[in-house]
Short mmCIF file of C-alpha atoms in Angstrom, two decimals:
data_model
loop_
_atom_site.label_atom_id
_atom_site.label_comp_id
_atom_site.label_asym_id
_atom_site.label_seq_id
_atom_site.Cartn_x
_atom_site.Cartn_y
_atom_site.Cartn_z
CA UNK A 1 9.15 16.95 -153.52
CA UNK A 2 7.77 19.90 -155.48
CA UNK A 3 7.21 20.48 -159.16
CA UNK A 4 10.72 21.91 -159.56
CA UNK A 5 12.36 18.62 -158.60
CA UNK A 6 13.88 16.11 -161.02
CA UNK A 7 12.72 12.52 -160.67
CA UNK A 8 15.21 9.82 -161.68
CA UNK A 9 13.88 6.31 -162.21
CA UNK A 10 16.38 3.63 -161.27
CA UNK A 11 19.25 3.49 -158.75
CA UNK A 12 21.72 1.76 -161.02
CA UNK A 13 25.01 3.22 -162.26
CA UNK A 14 23.44 5.71 -164.70
CA UNK A 15 20.49 6.64 -162.48
CA UNK A 16 22.69 7.46 -159.48
CA UNK A 17 25.07 9.37 -161.76
CA UNK A 18 22.10 11.37 -163.06
CA UNK A 19 21.15 12.28 -159.49
CA UNK A 20 24.72 13.40 -158.74
CA UNK A 21 24.85 15.49 -161.91
CA UNK A 22 21.46 17.09 -161.17
CA UNK A 23 22.43 17.81 -157.56
CA UNK A 24 25.67 19.45 -158.65
CA UNK A 25 23.59 21.75 -160.84
CA UNK A 26 21.75 23.00 -157.76
CA UNK A 27 18.57 21.09 -158.51
CA UNK A 28 16.84 18.56 -156.28
CA UNK A 29 16.84 14.95 -157.52
CA UNK A 30 14.62 12.15 -156.25
CA UNK A 31 15.68 8.64 -157.25
CA UNK A 32 12.95 5.99 -157.27
CA UNK A 33 14.20 2.40 -157.22
CA UNK A 34 11.93 -0.65 -157.26
CA UNK A 35 14.59 -2.86 -155.66
CA UNK A 36 15.58 -2.92 -151.99
CA UNK A 37 19.04 -1.43 -152.52
CA UNK A 38 21.30 0.38 -154.97
CA UNK A 39 22.42 -1.55 -158.03
CA UNK A 40 19.77 -4.26 -157.62
CA UNK A 41 20.15 -5.42 -161.23
CA UNK A 42 23.95 -5.37 -161.07
CA UNK A 43 23.78 -7.58 -157.98
CA UNK A 44 22.10 -10.27 -160.08
CA UNK A 45 25.26 -10.61 -162.18
CA UNK A 46 27.65 -9.85 -159.35
CA UNK A 47 29.94 -12.76 -160.31
CA UNK A 48 30.76 -11.25 -163.71
CA UNK A 49 33.92 -9.18 -164.07
CA UNK A 50 33.55 -6.02 -166.12
CA UNK A 51 35.84 -5.31 -169.05
CA UNK A 52 35.90 -1.60 -168.22
CA UNK A 53 38.43 -0.28 -165.70
CA UNK A 54 37.42 1.55 -162.55
CA UNK A 55 38.47 4.80 -164.23
CA UNK A 56 35.67 4.25 -166.78
CA UNK A 57 33.02 3.13 -164.28
CA UNK A 58 32.80 6.17 -162.01
CA UNK A 59 30.84 9.27 -162.97
CA UNK A 60 32.86 12.50 -162.40
CA UNK A 61 30.09 14.34 -160.53
CA UNK A 62 29.45 11.25 -158.41
CA UNK A 63 33.17 11.06 -157.57
CA UNK A 64 33.19 14.70 -156.46
CA UNK A 65 30.16 14.09 -154.23
CA UNK A 66 31.73 11.00 -152.69
CA UNK A 67 35.15 12.56 -152.18
CA UNK A 68 33.63 15.36 -150.14
CA UNK A 69 32.58 12.65 -147.71
CA UNK A 70 36.00 11.05 -147.48
CA UNK A 71 35.48 8.26 -150.02
CA UNK A 72 38.60 6.75 -151.53
CA UNK A 73 38.37 5.78 -155.19
CA UNK A 74 39.47 2.24 -156.09
CA UNK A 75 42.67 1.71 -158.07
CA UNK A 76 41.85 3.26 -161.49
CA UNK A 77 43.42 0.44 -163.52
CA UNK A 78 41.54 -2.34 -161.73
CA UNK A 79 38.69 -4.38 -163.24
CA UNK A 80 35.89 -4.89 -160.71
CA UNK A 81 33.29 -7.62 -160.59
CA UNK A 82 29.64 -6.62 -160.48
CA UNK A 83 29.68 -7.18 -156.72
CA UNK A 84 32.70 -4.90 -156.27
CA UNK A 85 31.10 -2.20 -158.44
CA UNK A 86 28.09 -2.21 -156.14
CA UNK A 87 29.95 -2.43 -152.83
CA UNK A 88 32.73 0.05 -153.53
CA UNK A 89 30.87 2.62 -155.62
CA UNK A 90 27.08 2.31 -156.09
CA UNK A 91 26.24 1.61 -152.48
CA UNK A 92 28.38 4.48 -151.11
CA UNK A 93 26.95 6.80 -153.79
CA UNK A 94 23.38 5.98 -152.79
CA UNK A 95 24.32 6.59 -149.16
CA UNK A 96 25.84 9.97 -150.09
CA UNK A 97 22.61 10.96 -151.82
CA UNK A 98 20.77 10.00 -148.64
CA UNK A 99 17.02 10.57 -148.54
CA UNK A 100 17.10 11.60 -152.17
CA UNK A 101 17.01 7.85 -152.97
CA UNK A 102 13.88 5.85 -152.17
CA UNK A 103 13.85 2.07 -152.40
CA UNK A 104 10.88 -0.22 -152.89
CA UNK A 105 9.24 2.42 -155.10
CA UNK A 106 7.86 1.09 -158.38
CA UNK A 107 7.10 3.73 -161.02
CA UNK A 108 3.94 2.66 -162.85
CA UNK A 109 3.33 5.75 -164.98
CA UNK A 110 4.46 9.20 -166.05
CA UNK A 111 2.11 11.87 -167.42
CA UNK A 112 1.60 15.61 -167.83
CA UNK A 113 -0.47 16.82 -164.86
CA UNK A 114 -4.15 16.73 -165.73
CA UNK A 115 -3.45 15.92 -169.39
CA UNK A 116 -3.30 12.61 -171.20
CA UNK A 117 -1.01 12.32 -174.22
CA UNK A 118 -3.71 13.51 -176.63
CA UNK A 119 -4.35 16.92 -175.01
CA UNK A 120 -2.45 19.97 -176.32
CA UNK A 121 -4.25 22.72 -174.38
CA UNK A 122 -2.31 23.96 -171.38
CA UNK A 123 0.22 21.19 -171.65
CA UNK A 124 3.33 23.39 -171.67
CA UNK A 125 2.51 25.02 -168.34
CA UNK A 126 1.91 21.82 -166.39
CA UNK A 127 4.57 19.77 -164.58
CA UNK A 128 5.13 16.08 -165.13
CA UNK A 129 3.58 13.64 -162.69
CA UNK A 130 5.16 10.34 -161.66
CA UNK A 131 2.82 7.62 -160.38
CA UNK A 132 4.46 5.36 -157.81
CA UNK A 133 3.49 2.20 -155.94
CA UNK A 134 5.18 1.43 -152.62
CA UNK A 135 4.61 -1.02 -149.81
CA UNK A 136 2.22 1.44 -148.18
CA UNK A 137 0.12 2.36 -151.21
CA UNK A 138 0.16 4.69 -154.21
CA UNK A 139 1.22 8.29 -154.66
CA UNK A 140 1.71 10.89 -157.37
CA UNK A 141 4.85 13.03 -157.45
CA UNK A 142 5.17 16.22 -159.48
CA UNK A 143 8.44 17.13 -161.17
CA UNK A 144 9.89 19.55 -163.69
CA UNK A 145 11.73 16.72 -165.44
CA UNK A 146 11.89 12.93 -165.42
CA UNK A 147 15.02 10.94 -166.28
CA UNK A 148 14.26 7.29 -166.99
CA UNK A 149 17.40 5.29 -166.17
CA UNK A 150 15.55 2.08 -165.36
CA UNK A 151 17.58 -0.02 -167.78
CA UNK A 152 16.52 -3.17 -169.61
CA UNK A 153 17.68 -5.96 -167.29
CA UNK A 154 14.14 -7.08 -166.48
CA UNK A 155 13.21 -7.37 -170.17
CA UNK A 156 15.46 -9.96 -171.83
CA UNK A 157 14.82 -10.86 -175.43
CA UNK A 158 13.27 -14.29 -175.95
CA UNK A 159 14.78 -17.33 -177.63
CA UNK A 160 12.31 -17.04 -180.51
CA UNK A 161 13.95 -15.83 -183.71
CA UNK A 162 11.07 -13.51 -184.64
CA UNK A 163 11.24 -11.43 -181.46
CA UNK A 164 8.44 -13.33 -179.72
CA UNK A 165 8.84 -16.36 -177.43
CA UNK A 166 9.27 -19.54 -179.42
CA UNK A 167 6.37 -21.98 -179.33
CA UNK A 168 6.89 -23.96 -176.14
CA UNK A 169 9.46 -21.53 -174.71
CA UNK A 170 7.27 -20.47 -171.80
CA UNK A 171 6.35 -24.07 -171.00
CA UNK A 172 10.04 -25.01 -170.86
CA UNK A 173 10.97 -22.08 -168.63
CA UNK A 174 12.37 -24.30 -165.87
CA UNK A 175 15.09 -25.50 -168.28
CA UNK A 176 15.76 -22.08 -169.84
CA UNK A 177 17.71 -19.23 -168.23
CA UNK A 178 18.27 -15.69 -169.46
CA UNK A 179 21.46 -14.58 -167.72
CA UNK A 180 25.10 -15.58 -167.47
CA UNK A 181 25.25 -18.43 -164.94
CA UNK A 182 27.59 -18.34 -161.96
CA UNK A 183 29.19 -21.78 -162.21
CA UNK A 184 31.22 -21.11 -159.06
CA UNK A 185 27.95 -21.42 -157.12
CA UNK A 186 27.48 -25.06 -156.07
CA UNK A 187 23.78 -25.15 -156.88
CA UNK A 188 24.24 -23.57 -160.31
CA UNK A 189 27.21 -25.80 -161.03
CA UNK A 190 25.15 -28.90 -160.24
CA UNK A 191 22.49 -27.74 -162.68
CA UNK A 192 24.89 -27.57 -165.64
CA UNK A 193 27.75 -30.00 -164.87
CA UNK A 194 27.74 -33.07 -167.08
CA UNK A 195 24.87 -31.71 -169.17
CA UNK A 196 24.50 -30.71 -172.80
CA UNK A 197 23.87 -26.95 -172.84
CA UNK A 198 22.68 -24.78 -175.71
CA UNK A 199 23.89 -21.16 -175.53
CA UNK A 200 21.94 -18.79 -177.80
CA UNK A 201 23.39 -15.37 -178.58
CA UNK A 202 26.45 -13.69 -180.06
CA UNK A 203 27.21 -10.77 -177.74
CA UNK A 204 29.62 -10.46 -174.84
CA UNK A 205 27.24 -12.13 -172.40
CA UNK A 206 27.18 -15.19 -174.66
CA UNK A 207 30.98 -15.16 -174.93
CA UNK A 208 31.26 -14.98 -171.15
CA UNK A 209 28.95 -17.95 -170.78
CA UNK A 210 30.92 -19.96 -173.36
CA UNK A 211 34.17 -19.35 -171.48
CA UNK A 212 32.56 -20.32 -168.16
CA UNK A 213 31.02 -23.49 -169.56
CA UNK A 214 34.27 -24.43 -171.32
CA UNK A 215 36.01 -24.27 -167.96
CA UNK A 216 33.26 -26.42 -166.47
CA UNK A 217 33.65 -28.95 -169.30
CA UNK A 218 37.32 -29.40 -168.42
CA UNK A 219 36.42 -30.26 -164.83
CA UNK A 220 33.10 -32.08 -165.22
CA UNK A 221 33.15 -34.92 -167.77
CA UNK A 222 30.13 -35.07 -170.04
CA UNK A 223 29.57 -31.32 -170.14
CA UNK A 224 28.85 -30.29 -173.75
CA UNK A 225 28.21 -26.82 -175.16
CA UNK A 226 26.25 -26.11 -178.33
CA UNK A 227 26.49 -22.49 -179.48
CA UNK A 228 23.40 -21.43 -181.42
CA UNK A 229 23.91 -18.40 -183.69
CA UNK A 230 21.17 -16.71 -185.69
CA UNK A 231 23.66 -15.18 -188.11
CA UNK A 232 24.76 -17.19 -191.12
CA UNK A 233 28.40 -17.36 -190.02
CA UNK A 234 30.42 -16.51 -186.95
CA UNK A 235 32.25 -13.66 -188.76
CA UNK A 236 33.78 -11.17 -186.33
CA UNK A 237 31.70 -12.32 -183.36
CA UNK A 238 34.84 -12.72 -181.23
CA UNK A 239 35.59 -9.00 -181.46
CA UNK A 240 38.80 -7.11 -182.06
CA UNK A 241 41.17 -9.17 -179.93
CA UNK A 242 44.44 -7.37 -179.31
CA UNK A 243 43.28 -4.39 -181.41
CA UNK A 244 40.47 -3.63 -178.95
CA UNK A 245 41.22 -0.51 -176.89
CA UNK A 246 39.42 -2.15 -173.96
CA UNK A 247 41.97 -4.96 -173.40
CA UNK A 248 39.71 -7.12 -171.24
CA UNK A 249 36.95 -6.95 -173.81
CA UNK A 250 39.36 -8.11 -176.49
CA UNK A 251 40.72 -10.82 -174.18
CA UNK A 252 37.21 -12.15 -173.57
CA UNK A 253 36.73 -12.70 -177.31
CA UNK A 254 40.09 -14.44 -177.56
CA UNK A 255 39.23 -16.77 -174.67
CA UNK A 256 35.91 -17.64 -176.28
CA UNK A 257 37.62 -18.30 -179.61
CA UNK A 258 40.14 -20.56 -177.87
CA UNK A 259 37.28 -22.50 -176.24
CA UNK A 260 35.75 -23.10 -179.66
CA UNK A 261 39.09 -24.06 -181.21
CA UNK A 262 39.79 -26.47 -178.34
CA UNK A 263 36.66 -28.41 -179.18
CA UNK A 264 34.68 -27.53 -176.05
CA UNK A 265 32.03 -25.72 -178.10
CA UNK A 266 30.14 -26.89 -181.19
CA UNK A 267 28.77 -24.02 -183.26
CA UNK A 268 25.46 -24.04 -185.14
CA UNK A 269 24.98 -21.04 -187.46
CA UNK A 270 21.94 -19.66 -189.26
CA UNK A 271 19.56 -21.16 -186.68
CA UNK A 272 16.59 -18.97 -185.74
CA UNK A 273 14.47 -20.80 -183.19
CA UNK A 274 10.76 -21.22 -183.88
CA UNK A 275 9.81 -23.88 -181.31
CA UNK A 276 11.00 -25.69 -178.20
CA UNK A 277 9.70 -29.14 -177.33
CA UNK A 278 10.64 -31.98 -175.00
CA UNK A 279 11.76 -35.29 -176.44
CA UNK A 280 10.99 -38.71 -174.98
CA UNK A 281 13.84 -38.44 -172.49
CA UNK A 282 12.76 -35.04 -171.20
CA UNK A 283 15.48 -33.13 -173.03
CA UNK A 284 14.69 -30.05 -175.08
CA UNK A 285 14.84 -29.93 -178.86
CA UNK A 286 14.96 -26.61 -180.71
CA UNK A 287 13.33 -26.31 -184.12
CA UNK A 288 14.26 -23.55 -186.57
CA UNK A 289 11.93 -21.65 -188.86
CA UNK A 290 13.30 -23.75 -191.72
CA UNK A 291 12.33 -26.94 -189.91
CA UNK A 292 15.81 -27.99 -188.79
CA UNK A 293 16.05 -29.58 -185.34
CA UNK A 294 18.85 -29.31 -182.84
CA UNK A 295 20.30 -32.26 -181.01
CA UNK A 296 18.54 -32.78 -177.65
CA UNK A 297 19.89 -30.55 -174.86
CA UNK A 298 19.43 -30.52 -171.11
CA UNK A 299 19.53 -26.75 -170.61
CA UNK A 300 19.21 -23.63 -172.75
CA UNK A 301 20.89 -20.33 -171.84
CA UNK A 302 19.38 -17.45 -173.82
CA UNK A 303 21.66 -14.41 -174.10
CA UNK A 304 20.12 -12.59 -177.04
CA UNK A 305 20.05 -9.09 -175.58
CA UNK A 306 17.39 -6.95 -173.97
CA UNK A 307 14.58 -4.60 -174.91
CA UNK A 308 13.06 -1.51 -173.22
CA UNK A 309 9.84 -1.66 -171.19
CA UNK A 310 7.93 1.37 -172.46
CA UNK A 311 4.54 0.44 -170.98
CA UNK A 312 4.64 2.92 -168.11
CA UNK A 313 5.65 5.76 -170.43
CA UNK A 314 2.51 5.42 -172.54
CA UNK A 315 0.98 8.79 -171.51
CA UNK A 316 3.93 10.97 -172.51
CA UNK A 317 4.95 11.84 -176.04
CA UNK A 318 8.03 9.92 -177.01
CA UNK A 319 9.83 10.26 -180.32
CA UNK A 320 11.07 6.72 -180.94
CA UNK A 321 12.57 5.04 -183.97
CA UNK A 322 10.15 2.46 -185.37
CA UNK A 323 12.86 -0.20 -185.56
CA UNK A 324 15.06 0.19 -182.48
CA UNK A 325 12.67 1.94 -180.06
CA UNK A 326 15.48 4.41 -179.40
CA UNK A 327 15.18 8.21 -179.73
CA UNK A 328 14.84 9.11 -183.40
CA UNK A 329 17.98 11.28 -183.50
CA UNK A 330 20.07 8.58 -181.82
CA UNK A 331 18.84 5.53 -183.72
CA UNK A 332 20.83 6.06 -186.96
CA UNK A 333 24.06 6.14 -184.94
CA UNK A 334 23.48 2.77 -183.24
CA UNK A 335 21.45 0.67 -185.69
CA UNK A 336 23.08 -2.81 -185.67
CA UNK A 337 21.69 -3.48 -189.16
CA UNK A 338 24.23 -0.91 -190.32
CA UNK A 339 26.92 -0.78 -187.63
CA UNK A 340 28.38 -4.09 -186.55
CA UNK A 341 31.45 -2.31 -185.22
CA UNK A 342 29.38 -0.26 -182.82
CA UNK A 343 30.58 3.03 -184.30
CA UNK A 344 28.78 5.82 -182.46
CA UNK A 345 29.64 9.30 -181.41
CA UNK A 346 29.22 10.51 -177.83
CA UNK A 347 25.83 12.14 -177.50
CA UNK A 348 23.63 13.93 -175.02
CA UNK A 349 20.43 15.88 -174.50
CA UNK A 350 20.05 16.87 -178.16
CA UNK A 351 19.94 13.27 -179.39
CA UNK A 352 17.94 12.09 -176.38
CA UNK A 353 15.21 14.73 -176.52
CA UNK A 354 11.56 13.74 -176.99
CA UNK A 355 8.49 15.74 -178.02
CA UNK A 356 7.53 15.76 -174.32
CA UNK A 357 9.59 18.56 -172.71
CA UNK A 358 11.52 17.46 -169.65
CA UNK A 359 11.29 13.73 -170.40
CA UNK A 360 14.52 11.83 -171.05
CA UNK A 361 15.36 8.15 -171.39
CA UNK A 362 19.04 7.48 -170.67
CA UNK A 363 21.42 4.59 -170.16
CA UNK A 364 20.90 1.19 -171.72
CA UNK A 365 17.20 1.85 -172.18
CA UNK A 366 17.98 4.81 -174.45
CA UNK A 367 19.51 2.37 -176.93
CA UNK A 368 16.21 0.54 -177.29
CA UNK A 369 16.99 -2.81 -178.88
CA UNK A 370 20.50 -1.92 -179.99
CA UNK A 371 22.79 -4.43 -178.31
CA UNK A 372 25.83 -2.62 -176.93
CA UNK A 373 26.50 0.12 -174.41
CA UNK A 374 29.27 1.48 -172.16
CA UNK A 375 28.76 2.89 -168.67
CA UNK A 376 30.78 5.98 -169.55
CA UNK A 377 28.42 6.63 -172.47
CA UNK A 378 25.60 6.79 -169.94
CA UNK A 379 27.58 9.16 -167.73
CA UNK A 380 28.09 11.54 -170.64
CA UNK A 381 24.38 11.31 -171.43
CA UNK A 382 23.30 12.35 -167.93
CA UNK A 383 25.93 15.10 -167.69
CA UNK A 384 24.46 16.64 -170.82
CA UNK A 385 20.85 16.04 -169.77
CA UNK A 386 21.41 17.60 -166.34
CA UNK A 387 22.93 20.65 -168.02
CA UNK A 388 19.94 20.93 -170.36
CA UNK A 389 17.46 20.68 -167.49
CA UNK A 390 19.39 23.38 -165.64
CA UNK A 391 19.25 25.65 -168.70
CA UNK A 392 22.95 25.44 -169.58
CA UNK A 393 22.62 24.86 -173.33
CA UNK A 394 26.32 25.38 -174.03
CA UNK A 395 27.37 22.62 -171.65
CA UNK A 396 24.55 20.34 -172.81
CA UNK A 397 25.79 20.52 -176.39
CA UNK A 398 29.47 20.10 -175.54
CA UNK A 399 31.04 16.64 -175.99
CA UNK A 400 33.23 15.61 -173.06
CA UNK A 401 33.93 11.97 -173.88
CA UNK A 402 36.17 9.93 -176.18
CA UNK A 403 35.15 6.30 -176.57
CA UNK A 404 37.55 3.37 -177.15
CA UNK A 405 37.71 1.41 -180.38
CA UNK A 406 36.64 -2.21 -180.73
CA UNK A 407 39.33 -2.97 -183.28
CA UNK A 408 36.80 -4.64 -185.56
CA UNK A 409 34.32 -3.41 -188.12
CA UNK A 410 32.43 -5.47 -190.62
CA UNK A 411 29.04 -4.14 -191.58
CA UNK A 412 25.74 -5.63 -190.49
CA UNK A 413 25.77 -8.68 -188.29
CA UNK A 414 22.17 -9.56 -187.46
CA UNK A 415 21.22 -11.91 -190.29
CA UNK A 416 22.90 -12.67 -193.60
CA UNK A 417 25.62 -10.10 -194.09
CA UNK A 418 25.32 -8.17 -197.37
CA UNK A 419 28.28 -8.50 -199.69
CA UNK A 420 28.88 -4.76 -199.61
CA UNK A 421 29.45 -4.93 -195.86
CA UNK A 422 31.98 -7.73 -195.82
CA UNK A 423 34.95 -5.53 -196.62
CA UNK A 424 34.33 -2.92 -193.93
CA UNK A 425 30.76 -1.94 -194.71
CA UNK A 426 29.40 1.41 -193.68
CA UNK A 427 31.92 1.95 -191.00
CA UNK A 428 35.27 2.09 -192.75
CA UNK A 429 38.07 2.16 -190.21
CA UNK A 430 36.79 1.59 -186.67
CA UNK A 431 36.30 4.82 -184.76
CA UNK A 432 34.42 4.89 -181.46
CA UNK A 433 32.46 2.00 -180.04
CA UNK A 434 30.00 1.12 -177.35
CA UNK A 435 29.58 -2.03 -175.36
CA UNK A 436 27.13 -2.71 -172.64
CA UNK A 437 26.79 -1.56 -169.10
CA UNK A 438 24.97 -4.45 -167.55
CA UNK A 439 26.44 -7.93 -167.68
CA UNK A 440 27.45 -6.89 -171.16
CA UNK A 441 29.74 -4.09 -169.89
CA UNK A 442 32.47 -6.59 -169.12
#
């Protein structure tokens, strides 16, 4: 690759879409993926069914590239599982991009050639450099632009209510998991069947886990589910139901609510975990910051969201919000302290720009610690970013996406909800929303 190429980090849905968009602009993309195949992170939640239809899960430029090679798009109204998303779309897309995608390539740093982040002199005339580790050693690749679409899957938030692992959380790691379990798998089923399970989290991953465990409880006597919520009350945690413009997303909330109403799930609110310790029987007991203790549990499933790994971007100049770790122009649109309904407008290169020219963070990682994201939001991001890199400012600034509504809006939902937010809060009538594109994009 030469210094006019565009390096894309990550061969997930948004990274591969970015490569297709860049290629369509006549530029040369190089996708670097640490995993052995396309959609490596998606494969880890392959059992989960998405709540977006196929029509919302395929990037337009990627579709055009695939169709030129005889690819047939899946039925637009269908709802794929993670495995189907990989097998019917991501894997063929990576194959269509060919040698432009390299697997087993871990990006360990990005910098301006010959300049650390402190140096101003000559910075504008130098290309970016991407430092990569592979099975055969290390190399440095020069590029005109870098698009970080590496996601957040490898950086789950801890159980601890202050953003750090709870005391004893690391020591109890064998009894704590951080992803939605596949209870159809015999080994996973044996781990949870007949056990008391604490599920921590209030997003769609947590709702999915509650529904799965409720089904297990009906079949395996003795299975108990304790739902641990940090917020003071459940509020609108089940979503918009029938008012949600993504029907499967609304249906998921309704199924979770039914599981709670049926008595399969006991809910504990206002519990922010400070410590995890084993009792005399080897079960785990959670202690809150106020000193309250949970009943002993056999397993803990932590589904409290994700956070970006920014360590390998330390030598480029990023403009990040101090709270969310999202781009400063984007952060006010997605701050969950203000927007429980997920109201956000489609956005692109303008909102994603950083002080370092040519450096973009897209996809779930662009949202920093904000909890929700849609795949089609990421596709609009990379369409705009590719246009900006190619010098097409008009296209980069144009909005080509309308997002569906959640059907619910109620102000802040992270801690105790302020009284002013309880009647609709900042958001007023729900407008456009985002949900996630990893296991959360169901």
